[in-house]
mmCIF file with all atom_site columns, C-alpha atoms in Angstrom:
data_model
loop_
_atom_site.group_PDB
_atom_site.id
_atom_site.type_symbol
_atom_site.label_atom_id
_atom_site.label_alt_id
_atom_site.label_comp_id
_atom_site.label_asym_id
_atom_site.label_entity_id
_atom_site.label_seq_id
_atom_site.pdbx_PDB_ins_code
_atom_site.Cartn_x
_atom_site.Cartn_y
_atom_site.Cartn_z
_atom_site.occupancy
_atom_site.B_iso_or_equiv
_atom_site.pdbx_formal_charge
_atom_site.auth_seq_id
_atom_site.auth_comp_id
_atom_site.auth_asym_id
_atom_site.auth_atom_id
_atom_site.pdbx_PDB_model_num
ATOM 1  C CA . ARG A 1 1  ? -11.297 -7.298 -26.169 1.00 0.00 ? 1  ARG A CA 1
ATOM 2  C CA . TYR A 1 2  ? -14.228 -5.728 -24.355 1.00 0.00 ? 2  TYR A CA 1
ATOM 3  C CA . GLY A 1 3  ? -17.007 -7.128 -26.765 1.00 0.00 ? 3  GLY A CA 1
ATOM 4  C CA . LEU A 1 4  ? -17.614 -3.865 -28.309 1.00 0.00 ? 4  LEU A CA 1
ATOM 5  C CA . SER A 1 5  ? -18.053 -3.317 -32.107 1.00 0.00 ? 5  SER A CA 1
ATOM 6  C CA . ARG A 1 6  ? -16.493 -0.365 -33.812 1.00 0.00 ? 6  ARG A CA 1
ATOM 7  C CA . ASP A 1 7  ? -19.950 1.273  -33.899 1.00 0.00 ? 7  ASP A CA 1
ATOM 8  C CA . ASP A 1 8  ? -20.116 0.912  -30.031 1.00 0.00 ? 8  ASP A CA 1
ATOM 9  C CA . ILE A 1 9  ? -16.705 2.367  -29.594 1.00 0.00 ? 9  ILE A CA 1
ATOM 10 C CA . THR A 1 10 ? -17.621 5.458  -31.801 1.00 0.00 ? 10 THR A CA 1
ATOM 11 C CA . ALA A 1 11 ? -21.025 6.280  -29.887 1.00 0.00 ? 11 ALA A CA 1
ATOM 12 C CA . ILE A 1 12 ? -19.080 5.843  -26.655 1.00 0.00 ? 12 ILE A CA 1
ATOM 13 C CA . SER A 1 13 ? -16.351 7.954  -27.810 1.00 0.00 ? 13 SER A CA 1
ATOM 14 C CA . ARG A 1 14 ? -18.887 10.825 -28.928 1.00 0.00 ? 14 ARG A CA 1
ATOM 15 C CA . ILE A 1 15 ? -20.366 10.734 -25.494 1.00 0.00 ? 15 ILE A CA 1
ATOM 16 C CA . PHE A 1 16 ? -16.927 11.353 -23.924 1.00 0.00 ? 16 PHE A CA 1
ATOM 17 C CA . ALA A 1 17 ? -16.011 13.945 -26.493 1.00 0.00 ? 17 ALA A CA 1
ATOM 18 C CA . VAL A 1 18 ? -17.277 16.776 -24.116 1.00 0.00 ? 18 VAL A CA 1
ATOM 19 C CA . THR A 1 19 ? -14.508 17.584 -21.820 1.00 0.00 ? 19 THR A CA 1
ATOM 20 C CA . ASN A 1 20 ? -15.058 19.066 -18.461 1.00 0.00 ? 20 ASN A CA 1
ATOM 21 C CA . GLU A 1 21 ? -12.596 20.181 -15.829 1.00 0.00 ? 21 GLU A CA 1
ATOM 22 C CA . VAL A 1 22 ? -13.055 18.374 -12.434 1.00 0.00 ? 22 VAL A CA 1
ATOM 23 C CA . SER A 1 23 ? -11.434 19.753 -9.550  1.00 0.00 ? 23 SER A CA 1
ATOM 24 C CA . VAL A 1 24 ? -10.559 16.969 -6.887  1.00 0.00 ? 24 VAL A CA 1
ATOM 25 C CA . SER A 1 25 ? -10.540 18.498 -3.334  1.00 0.00 ? 25 SER A CA 1
ATOM 26 C CA . SER A 1 26 ? -8.826  17.021 -0.390  1.00 0.00 ? 26 SER A CA 1
ATOM 27 C CA . THR A 1 27 ? -12.180 15.848 1.117   1.00 0.00 ? 27 THR A CA 1
ATOM 28 C CA . THR A 1 28 ? -12.296 12.442 2.714   1.00 0.00 ? 28 THR A CA 1
ATOM 29 C CA . MET A 1 29 ? -13.290 9.698  0.295   1.00 0.00 ? 29 MET A CA 1
ATOM 30 C CA . PRO A 1 30 ? -16.514 7.757  1.331   1.00 0.00 ? 30 PRO A CA 1
ATOM 31 C CA . ILE A 1 31 ? -14.896 4.461  0.848   1.00 0.00 ? 31 ILE A CA 1
ATOM 32 C CA . THR A 1 32 ? -11.396 2.853  0.834   1.00 0.00 ? 32 THR A CA 1
ATOM 33 C CA . VAL A 1 33 ? -9.940  1.854  -2.527  1.00 0.00 ? 33 VAL A CA 1
ATOM 34 C CA . ARG A 1 34 ? -7.580  -1.195 -2.680  1.00 0.00 ? 34 ARG A CA 1
ATOM 35 C CA . ASP A 1 35 ? -5.305  0.185  -5.184  1.00 0.00 ? 35 ASP A CA 1
ATOM 36 C CA . PRO A 1 36 ? -4.162  3.949  -4.245  1.00 0.00 ? 36 PRO A CA 1
ATOM 37 C CA . LYS A 1 37 ? -3.511  4.825  -7.859  1.00 0.00 ? 37 LYS A CA 1
ATOM 38 C CA . ASP A 1 38 ? -7.283  4.346  -8.372  1.00 0.00 ? 38 ASP A CA 1
ATOM 39 C CA . GLN A 1 39 ? -8.080  7.012  -5.511  1.00 0.00 ? 39 GLN A CA 1
ATOM 40 C CA . LEU A 1 40 ? -8.022  9.894  -7.992  1.00 0.00 ? 40 LEU A CA 1
ATOM 41 C CA . ILE A 1 41 ? -10.046 8.160  -10.556 1.00 0.00 ? 41 ILE A CA 1
ATOM 42 C CA . LEU A 1 42 ? -12.771 7.479  -8.063  1.00 0.00 ? 42 LEU A CA 1
ATOM 43 C CA . ALA A 1 43 ? -12.413 10.709 -6.431  1.00 0.00 ? 43 ALA A CA 1
ATOM 44 C CA . SER A 1 44 ? -12.807 12.406 -9.708  1.00 0.00 ? 44 SER A CA 1
ATOM 45 C CA . ALA A 1 45 ? -16.049 10.516 -10.527 1.00 0.00 ? 45 ALA A CA 1
ATOM 46 C CA . ILE A 1 46 ? -17.675 11.268 -7.121  1.00 0.00 ? 46 ILE A CA 1
ATOM 47 C CA . GLU A 1 47 ? -16.692 15.000 -7.174  1.00 0.00 ? 47 GLU A CA 1
ATOM 48 C CA . GLY A 1 48 ? -17.614 15.439 -10.787 1.00 0.00 ? 48 GLY A CA 1
ATOM 49 C CA . ASN A 1 49 ? -21.180 13.798 -9.824  1.00 0.00 ? 49 ASN A CA 1
ATOM 50 C CA . ALA A 1 50 ? -20.640 11.340 -12.686 1.00 0.00 ? 50 ALA A CA 1
ATOM 51 C CA . HIS A 1 51 ? -23.566 8.752  -13.172 1.00 0.00 ? 51 HIS A CA 1
ATOM 52 C CA . TYR A 1 52 ? -20.933 5.977  -14.521 1.00 0.00 ? 52 TYR A CA 1
ATOM 53 C CA . LEU A 1 53 ? -17.537 5.082  -13.983 1.00 0.00 ? 53 LEU A CA 1
ATOM 54 C CA . VAL A 1 54 ? -16.648 2.762  -16.921 1.00 0.00 ? 54 VAL A CA 1
ATOM 55 C CA . THR A 1 55 ? -13.778 0.506  -16.153 1.00 0.00 ? 55 THR A CA 1
ATOM 56 C CA . GLY A 1 56 ? -11.990 -2.705 -16.477 1.00 0.00 ? 56 GLY A CA 1
ATOM 57 C CA . ASP A 1 57 ? -10.129 -2.405 -13.168 1.00 0.00 ? 57 ASP A CA 1
ATOM 58 C CA . ASN A 1 58 ? -11.044 -5.148 -10.859 1.00 0.00 ? 58 ASN A CA 1
ATOM 59 C CA . ASP A 1 59 ? -10.108 -3.029 -7.697  1.00 0.00 ? 59 ASP A CA 1
ATOM 60 C CA . LEU A 1 60 ? -12.600 -0.367 -8.821  1.00 0.00 ? 60 LEU A CA 1
ATOM 61 C CA . LEU A 1 61 ? -15.267 -3.062 -9.946  1.00 0.00 ? 61 LEU A CA 1
ATOM 62 C CA . THR A 1 62 ? -15.184 -4.593 -6.561  1.00 0.00 ? 62 THR A CA 1
ATOM 63 C CA . LEU A 1 63 ? -16.723 -1.325 -5.244  1.00 0.00 ? 63 LEU A CA 1
ATOM 64 C CA . ARG A 1 64 ? -19.596 -1.455 -7.300  1.00 0.00 ? 64 ARG A CA 1
ATOM 65 C CA . ASP A 1 65 ? -22.299 -2.556 -4.853  1.00 0.00 ? 65 ASP A CA 1
ATOM 66 C CA . ASP A 1 66 ? -21.173 -0.199 -1.993  1.00 0.00 ? 66 ASP A CA 1
ATOM 67 C CA . PRO A 1 67 ? -24.047 1.996  -0.880  1.00 0.00 ? 67 PRO A CA 1
ATOM 68 C CA . LYS A 1 68 ? -21.518 4.881  -0.135  1.00 0.00 ? 68 LYS A CA 1
ATOM 69 C CA . LEU A 1 69 ? -21.293 5.426  -3.903  1.00 0.00 ? 69 LEU A CA 1
ATOM 70 C CA . GLY A 1 70 ? -24.670 6.885  -4.001  1.00 0.00 ? 70 GLY A CA 1
ATOM 71 C CA . ASP A 1 71 ? -25.737 7.412  -7.608  1.00 0.00 ? 71 ASP A CA 1
ATOM 72 C CA . LEU A 1 72 ? -22.421 6.467  -8.943  1.00 0.00 ? 72 LEU A CA 1
ATOM 73 C CA . ARG A 1 73 ? -22.375 3.155  -10.925 1.00 0.00 ? 73 ARG A CA 1
ATOM 74 C CA . ILE A 1 74 ? -19.206 1.318  -11.755 1.00 0.00 ? 74 ILE A CA 1
ATOM 75 C CA . VAL A 1 75 ? -19.604 -0.786 -14.788 1.00 0.00 ? 75 VAL A CA 1
ATOM 76 C CA . THR A 1 76 ? -17.444 -2.465 -17.357 1.00 0.00 ? 76 THR A CA 1
ATOM 77 C CA . ALA A 1 77 ? -17.582 -1.319 -20.992 1.00 0.00 ? 77 ALA A CA 1
ATOM 78 C CA . ALA A 1 78 ? -19.890 -4.005 -22.072 1.00 0.00 ? 78 ALA A CA 1
ATOM 79 C CA . GLU A 1 79 ? -22.379 -3.156 -19.296 1.00 0.00 ? 79 GLU A CA 1
ATOM 80 C CA . PHE A 1 80 ? -22.170 0.502  -20.250 1.00 0.00 ? 80 PHE A CA 1
ATOM 81 C CA . ARG A 1 81 ? -22.870 -0.468 -23.870 1.00 0.00 ? 81 ARG A CA 1
ATOM 82 C CA . ASP A 1 82 ? -25.797 -2.231 -22.666 1.00 0.00 ? 82 ASP A CA 1
ATOM 83 C CA . VAL A 1 83 ? -26.911 0.722  -20.943 1.00 0.00 ? 83 VAL A CA 1
ATOM 84 C CA . LEU A 1 84 ? -26.596 2.781  -24.056 1.00 0.00 ? 84 LEU A CA 1
ATOM 85 C CA . ASN A 1 85 ? -28.418 0.303  -25.958 1.00 0.00 ? 85 ASN A CA 1
ATOM 86 C CA . THR A 1 86 ? -31.358 0.457  -23.437 1.00 0.00 ? 86 THR A CA 1
ATOM 87 C CA . THR A 1 87 ? -31.589 4.001  -23.244 1.00 0.00 ? 87 THR A CA 1
ATOM 88 C CA . SER A 1 88 ? -31.394 4.548  -27.092 1.00 0.00 ? 88 SER A CA 1
ATOM 89 C CA . SER A 1 89 ? -34.232 2.062  -27.757 1.00 0.00 ? 89 SER A CA 1
#
């Protein structure tokens, strides 16, 4: 569905196997999210100082070029696979 091989999925799963607790405060979000259900996801990524938010959600993907996101990059699974392939080469 996302153009990922079983090896890609295994590699990505290993990266996410480490769990962290993220406490989302009630601070104001720097940008407006079209779908209110995505608010918590984006807030968690921002407050957790994530480098990447991997999603197939178009409401989040439309925000990818917003400079208010700082260092957070919103990417698709296939784009993240390419990032992993580039950094492991």
